[in-house]
mmCIF file of C-alpha atoms in Angstrom:
data_model
loop_
_atom_site.group_PDB
_atom_site.id
_atom_site.type_symbol
_atom_site.label_atom_id
_atom_site.label_comp_id
_atom_site.label_asym_id
_atom_site.label_seq_id
_atom_site.Cartn_x
_atom_site.Cartn_y
_atom_site.Cartn_z
ATOM 1 C CA MET A 1 0.000 0.000 0.000
ATOM 2 C CA ILE A 2 2.822 2.412 0.888
ATOM 3 C CA PHE A 3 4.505 1.655 -2.437
ATOM 4 C CA LYS A 4 1.306 2.510 -4.326
ATOM 5 C CA ILE A 5 0.835 5.789 -2.457
ATOM 6 C CA LEU A 6 4.448 6.845 -2.972
ATOM 7 C CA LEU A 7 4.317 5.877 -6.654
ATOM 8 C CA THR A 8 1.109 7.879 -7.169
ATOM 9 C CA ILE A 9 2.625 10.947 -5.513
ATOM 10 C CA TRP A 10 5.889 10.518 -7.443
ATOM 11 C CA MET A 11 4.189 10.256 -10.830
ATOM 12 C CA SER A 12 1.825 13.142 -10.078
ATOM 13 C CA VAL A 13 4.701 15.419 -9.081
ATOM 14 C CA THR A 14 6.692 14.366 -12.156
ATOM 15 C CA ILE A 15 3.798 15.078 -14.526
ATOM 16 C CA PHE A 16 3.074 18.482 -13.016
ATOM 17 C CA ALA A 17 6.786 19.383 -12.981
ATOM 18 C CA ALA A 18 7.111 18.422 -16.654
ATOM 19 C CA PHE A 19 4.589 21.130 -17.555
ATOM 20 C CA LEU A 20 5.182 23.737 -14.868
ATOM 21 C CA CYS A 21 8.847 23.631 -13.869
ATOM 22 C CA ILE A 22 10.710 23.040 -17.145
ATOM 23 C CA GLU A 23 11.066 25.438 -20.033
ATOM 24 C CA PRO A 24 10.441 24.066 -23.567
ATOM 25 C CA ALA A 25 13.651 23.002 -25.304
ATOM 26 C CA ALA A 26 15.015 25.257 -28.024
ATOM 27 C CA GLY A 27 14.722 24.040 -31.596
ATOM 28 C CA PHE A 28 11.311 22.403 -31.174
ATOM 29 C CA PRO A 29 7.925 23.977 -31.973
ATOM 30 C CA GLY A 30 5.758 25.076 -29.064
ATOM 31 C CA GLU A 31 5.602 22.783 -26.075
ATOM 32 C CA VAL A 32 6.313 19.556 -27.964
ATOM 33 C CA SER A 33 9.695 18.972 -26.309
ATOM 34 C CA ARG A 34 7.895 18.136 -23.057
ATOM 35 C CA ILE A 35 6.881 14.809 -24.578
ATOM 36 C CA LEU A 36 10.441 13.684 -23.804
ATOM 37 C CA PHE A 37 9.312 12.991 -20.219
ATOM 38 C CA PHE A 38 6.644 10.562 -21.436
ATOM 39 C CA HIS A 39 7.826 9.122 -24.753
ATOM 40 C CA VAL A 40 11.316 8.006 -23.779
ATOM 41 C CA PRO A 41 10.242 6.376 -20.462
ATOM 42 C CA THR A 42 7.571 4.315 -22.240
ATOM 43 C CA ALA A 43 10.148 3.166 -24.805
ATOM 44 C CA TRP A 44 12.588 2.354 -21.992
ATOM 45 C CA VAL A 45 9.988 0.332 -20.065
ATOM 46 C CA ALA A 46 8.988 -1.566 -23.221
ATOM 47 C CA THR A 47 12.606 -2.590 -23.806
ATOM 48 C CA LEU A 48 13.018 -3.551 -20.147
ATOM 49 C CA ALA A 49 9.811 -5.589 -20.201
ATOM 50 C CA PHE A 50 10.790 -7.520 -23.328
ATOM 51 C CA PHE A 51 14.192 -8.231 -21.784
ATOM 52 C CA LEU A 52 12.586 -9.486 -18.571
ATOM 53 C CA SER A 53 10.208 -11.664 -20.594
ATOM 54 C CA MET A 54 13.174 -13.239 -22.346
ATOM 55 C CA ILE A 55 14.975 -13.896 -19.036
ATOM 56 C CA ALA A 56 11.846 -15.407 -17.481
ATOM 57 C CA SER A 57 11.372 -17.589 -20.570
ATOM 58 C CA CYS A 58 14.926 -18.902 -20.206
ATOM 59 C CA VAL A 59 14.244 -19.686 -16.559
ATOM 60 C CA TYR A 60 11.044 -21.536 -17.476
ATOM 61 C CA LEU A 61 12.697 -23.626 -20.184
ATOM 62 C CA ILE A 62 15.437 -24.613 -17.734
ATOM 63 C CA THR A 63 13.357 -25.191 -14.587
ATOM 64 C CA ARG A 64 9.809 -25.724 -15.966
ATOM 65 C CA LYS A 65 8.481 -23.572 -13.127
ATOM 66 C CA VAL A 66 5.061 -22.201 -14.060
ATOM 67 C CA ASN A 67 5.637 -18.957 -12.169
ATOM 68 C CA ALA A 68 8.461 -18.139 -14.570
ATOM 69 C CA ASP A 69 6.054 -18.503 -17.496
ATOM 70 C CA PHE A 70 3.544 -16.249 -15.726
ATOM 71 C CA LEU A 71 6.283 -13.638 -15.385
ATOM 72 C CA ALA A 72 7.313 -14.035 -19.039
ATOM 73 C CA GLN A 73 3.748 -13.663 -20.304
ATOM 74 C CA SER A 74 2.927 -10.742 -18.029
ATOM 75 C CA SER A 75 6.112 -8.893 -18.920
ATOM 76 C CA ALA A 76 5.556 -9.422 -22.651
ATOM 77 C CA GLU A 77 1.998 -8.089 -22.414
ATOM 78 C CA LEU A 78 3.098 -4.991 -20.525
ATOM 79 C CA GLY A 79 6.021 -4.538 -22.908
ATOM 80 C CA PHE A 80 3.552 -4.554 -25.797
ATOM 81 C CA LEU A 81 1.380 -1.986 -23.999
ATOM 82 C CA PHE A 82 4.272 0.390 -23.318
ATOM 83 C CA CYS A 83 5.618 -0.129 -26.827
ATOM 84 C CA PHE A 84 2.217 0.932 -28.173
ATOM 85 C CA LEU A 85 2.243 3.991 -25.903
ATOM 86 C CA ALA A 86 5.720 4.867 -27.186
ATOM 87 C CA THR A 87 4.351 4.641 -30.733
ATOM 88 C CA VAL A 88 1.409 6.916 -29.914
ATOM 89 C CA THR A 89 3.513 9.546 -28.132
ATOM 90 C CA GLY A 90 6.087 9.375 -30.914
ATOM 91 C CA SER A 91 3.339 10.017 -33.468
ATOM 92 C CA ILE A 92 2.208 13.073 -31.533
ATOM 93 C CA PHE A 93 5.772 14.377 -31.604
ATOM 94 C CA ALA A 94 5.994 13.624 -35.338
ATOM 95 C CA LYS A 95 2.800 15.565 -36.066
ATOM 96 C CA SER A 96 4.038 18.634 -34.230
ATOM 97 C CA THR A 97 7.587 18.487 -35.567
ATOM 98 C CA TRP A 98 7.378 16.937 -39.043
ATOM 99 C CA GLY A 99 3.777 17.807 -39.972
ATOM 100 C CA SER A 100 2.423 14.258 -40.096
ATOM 101 C CA PHE A 101 1.577 11.591 -37.535
ATOM 102 C CA TRP A 102 3.355 8.977 -39.625
ATOM 103 C CA ASN A 103 6.383 9.443 -41.884
ATOM 104 C CA TRP A 104 7.767 5.892 -42.116
ATOM 105 C CA ASP A 105 10.879 7.133 -40.386
ATOM 106 C CA PRO A 106 13.275 4.252 -39.529
ATOM 107 C CA ARG A 107 12.392 4.489 -35.827
ATOM 108 C CA GLN A 108 8.667 4.492 -36.565
ATOM 109 C CA THR A 109 9.046 1.529 -38.903
ATOM 110 C CA SER A 110 11.182 -0.459 -36.475
ATOM 111 C CA ILE A 111 8.764 0.020 -33.570
ATOM 112 C CA VAL A 112 5.852 -1.170 -35.711
ATOM 113 C CA MET A 113 7.870 -4.258 -36.619
ATOM 114 C CA LEU A 114 8.469 -4.815 -32.913
ATOM 115 C CA LEU A 115 4.736 -4.589 -32.208
ATOM 116 C CA MET A 116 4.057 -7.136 -34.947
ATOM 117 C CA ILE A 117 6.719 -9.528 -33.627
ATOM 118 C CA TYR A 118 5.325 -9.491 -30.120
ATOM 119 C CA GLY A 119 1.761 -9.517 -31.393
ATOM 120 C CA ALA A 120 2.623 -12.879 -32.958
ATOM 121 C CA TYR A 121 3.767 -14.035 -29.495
ATOM 122 C CA PHE A 122 0.219 -13.631 -28.173
ATOM 123 C CA VAL A 123 -1.240 -15.321 -31.244
ATOM 124 C CA LEU A 124 1.061 -18.279 -30.613
ATOM 125 C CA ARG A 125 0.007 -18.531 -26.985
ATOM 126 C CA SER A 126 -3.674 -18.530 -27.905
ATOM 127 C CA ALA A 127 -3.240 -21.019 -30.757
ATOM 128 C CA VAL A 128 -1.754 -23.903 -28.726
ATOM 129 C CA PRO A 129 -4.335 -25.605 -26.483
ATOM 130 C CA ASP A 130 -1.918 -27.805 -24.530
ATOM 131 C CA HIS A 131 -0.602 -25.844 -21.529
ATOM 132 C CA GLU A 132 2.870 -27.375 -21.448
ATOM 133 C CA LYS A 133 3.478 -27.051 -25.182
ATOM 134 C CA ARG A 134 2.120 -23.504 -25.132
ATOM 135 C CA ARG A 135 4.586 -22.496 -22.446
ATOM 136 C CA VAL A 136 7.514 -24.156 -24.199
ATOM 137 C CA PHE A 137 6.693 -22.678 -27.617
ATOM 138 C CA ALA A 138 6.069 -19.252 -26.104
ATOM 139 C CA GLY A 139 9.332 -19.444 -24.161
ATOM 140 C CA VAL A 140 11.362 -20.263 -27.245
ATOM 141 C CA TYR A 141 9.584 -17.571 -29.271
ATOM 142 C CA SER A 142 10.145 -14.977 -26.550
ATOM 143 C CA ILE A 143 13.894 -15.611 -26.651
ATOM 144 C CA LEU A 144 13.998 -15.374 -30.444
ATOM 145 C CA ALA A 145 11.777 -12.274 -30.424
ATOM 146 C CA PHE A 146 14.079 -10.432 -28.047
ATOM 147 C CA CYS A 147 17.012 -11.051 -30.374
ATOM 148 C CA THR A 148 15.353 -8.533 -32.701
ATOM 149 C CA VAL A 149 14.947 -5.857 -30.014
ATOM 150 C CA PRO A 150 18.540 -4.518 -29.952
ATOM 151 C CA PHE A 151 18.598 -4.585 -33.760
ATOM 152 C CA LEU A 152 15.294 -2.736 -34.193
ATOM 153 C CA VAL A 153 15.690 -0.303 -31.285
ATOM 154 C CA PHE A 154 19.382 0.597 -31.436
ATOM 155 C CA ILE A 155 20.881 -0.477 -34.774
ATOM 156 C CA VAL A 156 18.334 0.097 -37.555
ATOM 157 C CA PRO A 157 17.631 3.762 -36.647
ATOM 158 C CA ARG A 158 21.380 4.486 -36.710
ATOM 159 C CA ILE A 159 22.393 2.832 -39.971
ATOM 160 C CA THR A 160 19.912 4.873 -42.021
ATOM 161 C CA SER A 161 19.115 8.577 -42.095
ATOM 162 C CA SER A 162 16.371 9.488 -39.626
ATOM 163 C CA LEU A 163 14.286 12.534 -38.750
ATOM 164 C CA HIS A 164 14.265 11.386 -35.146
ATOM 165 C CA PRO A 165 16.393 13.433 -32.697
ATOM 166 C CA GLU A 166 19.613 11.715 -31.634
ATOM 167 C CA ASP A 167 20.735 10.774 -28.111
ATOM 168 C CA THR A 168 17.216 10.302 -26.777
ATOM 169 C CA LEU A 169 18.466 7.520 -24.509
ATOM 170 C CA ASN A 170 21.599 9.464 -23.561
ATOM 171 C CA PRO A 171 20.256 12.737 -22.167
ATOM 172 C CA ALA A 172 23.541 13.691 -20.536
ATOM 173 C CA GLY A 173 25.162 13.713 -23.975
ATOM 174 C CA SER A 174 22.499 15.887 -25.597
ATOM 175 C CA GLY A 175 23.241 19.102 -23.726
ATOM 176 C CA MET A 176 20.357 18.668 -21.264
ATOM 177 C CA ASP A 177 20.558 21.077 -18.319
ATOM 178 C CA THR A 178 20.725 19.718 -14.776
ATOM 179 C CA LYS A 179 17.104 20.461 -13.804
ATOM 180 C CA THR A 180 15.750 18.848 -16.959
ATOM 181 C CA LEU A 181 18.025 15.838 -16.534
ATOM 182 C CA ILE A 182 16.868 15.316 -12.943
ATOM 183 C CA LEU A 183 13.216 15.448 -13.996
ATOM 184 C CA PHE A 184 13.915 13.144 -16.934
ATOM 185 C CA LEU A 185 15.555 10.542 -14.668
ATOM 186 C CA SER A 186 12.717 10.963 -12.172
ATOM 187 C CA SER A 187 10.258 10.177 -14.959
ATOM 188 C CA LEU A 188 12.249 7.095 -15.940
ATOM 189 C CA PHE A 189 12.170 5.786 -12.373
ATOM 190 C CA ALA A 190 8.476 6.623 -12.005
ATOM 191 C CA TYR A 191 7.534 4.719 -15.148
ATOM 192 C CA THR A 192 9.739 1.819 -14.083
ATOM 193 C CA GLY A 193 7.956 1.737 -10.728
ATOM 194 C CA LEU A 194 4.594 1.776 -12.521
ATOM 195 C CA PHE A 195 5.739 -1.169 -14.626
ATOM 196 C CA VAL A 196 6.795 -3.132 -11.522
ATOM 197 C CA TRP A 197 3.433 -2.505 -9.877
ATOM 198 C CA MET A 198 1.472 -3.503 -12.990
ATOM 199 C CA LEU A 199 3.681 -6.577 -13.436
ATOM 200 C CA ARG A 200 2.967 -7.801 -9.919
ATOM 201 C CA LEU A 201 -0.760 -7.352 -10.463
ATOM 202 C CA LYS A 202 -0.680 -9.184 -13.786
ATOM 203 C CA VAL A 203 1.296 -12.137 -12.422
ATOM 204 C CA ARG A 204 -1.130 -12.380 -9.503
ATOM 205 C CA MET A 205 -4.072 -12.380 -11.922
ATOM 206 C CA LEU A 206 -2.539 -15.205 -13.982
ATOM 207 C CA LYS A 207 -1.980 -17.269 -10.846
ATOM 208 C CA ILE A 208 -5.606 -16.835 -9.791
ATOM 209 C CA MET A 209 -6.851 -17.705 -13.290
ATOM 210 C CA ASP A 210 -4.631 -20.785 -13.357
ATOM 211 C CA LYS A 211 -6.013 -22.000 -10.028
ATOM 212 C CA GLU A 212 -9.591 -21.440 -11.178
ATOM 213 C CA GLN A 213 -8.953 -23.379 -14.386
ATOM 214 C CA GLY A 214 -7.399 -26.179 -12.343
ATOM 215 C CA VAL A 215 -10.462 -26.405 -10.106
ATOM 216 C CA LYS A 216 -12.825 -26.482 -13.081
ATOM 217 C CA PHE A 217 -10.725 -29.186 -14.710
ATOM 218 C CA LYS A 218 -10.842 -31.366 -11.578
ATOM 219 C CA VAL A 219 -14.592 -30.918 -11.284
#
């Protein structure tokens, strides 16, 4: 309960500070630079979630512990959610900066490919009726899917020309002033805390659903 209260206060303060305490960055139209405090954290959490899903999948394939599969599935679902939010916030930035919500910029294209790859993960899970096979197939797919994440997130946007601003994941190297950097890092931690809270809830839900299915099967 304390964690939830502190997280709510932290995120509320961060959101208000993003609009009231920081001046818009030079070189960007209007107030659009403020989206940095929302877009980058969602992209960061998506990458973290996909990585955690891959680790949990490895643990499941080695130990066959169901809780590891619950963690892998939950993390992949939340990673997909935050990846979608990163796409939406990125489109808002694109509209304000480049004049169109979608420009098929390398970063926009790569994030859509990532959504499609992990969308297939959920299709796979729903297509296999046997629980054990579903977990094994999903575990293997999760590992293979994450192999594309570094390529699509870090490599593709840098080997081709892009409209996207550079150094978005390296704020210290982009000339960010101290106050903005502190708020940016605060936003990263806040979104990470939100992810942890949502992940715990999702894993708990899967455990309850699994028990209910087990009872119905016995009956």
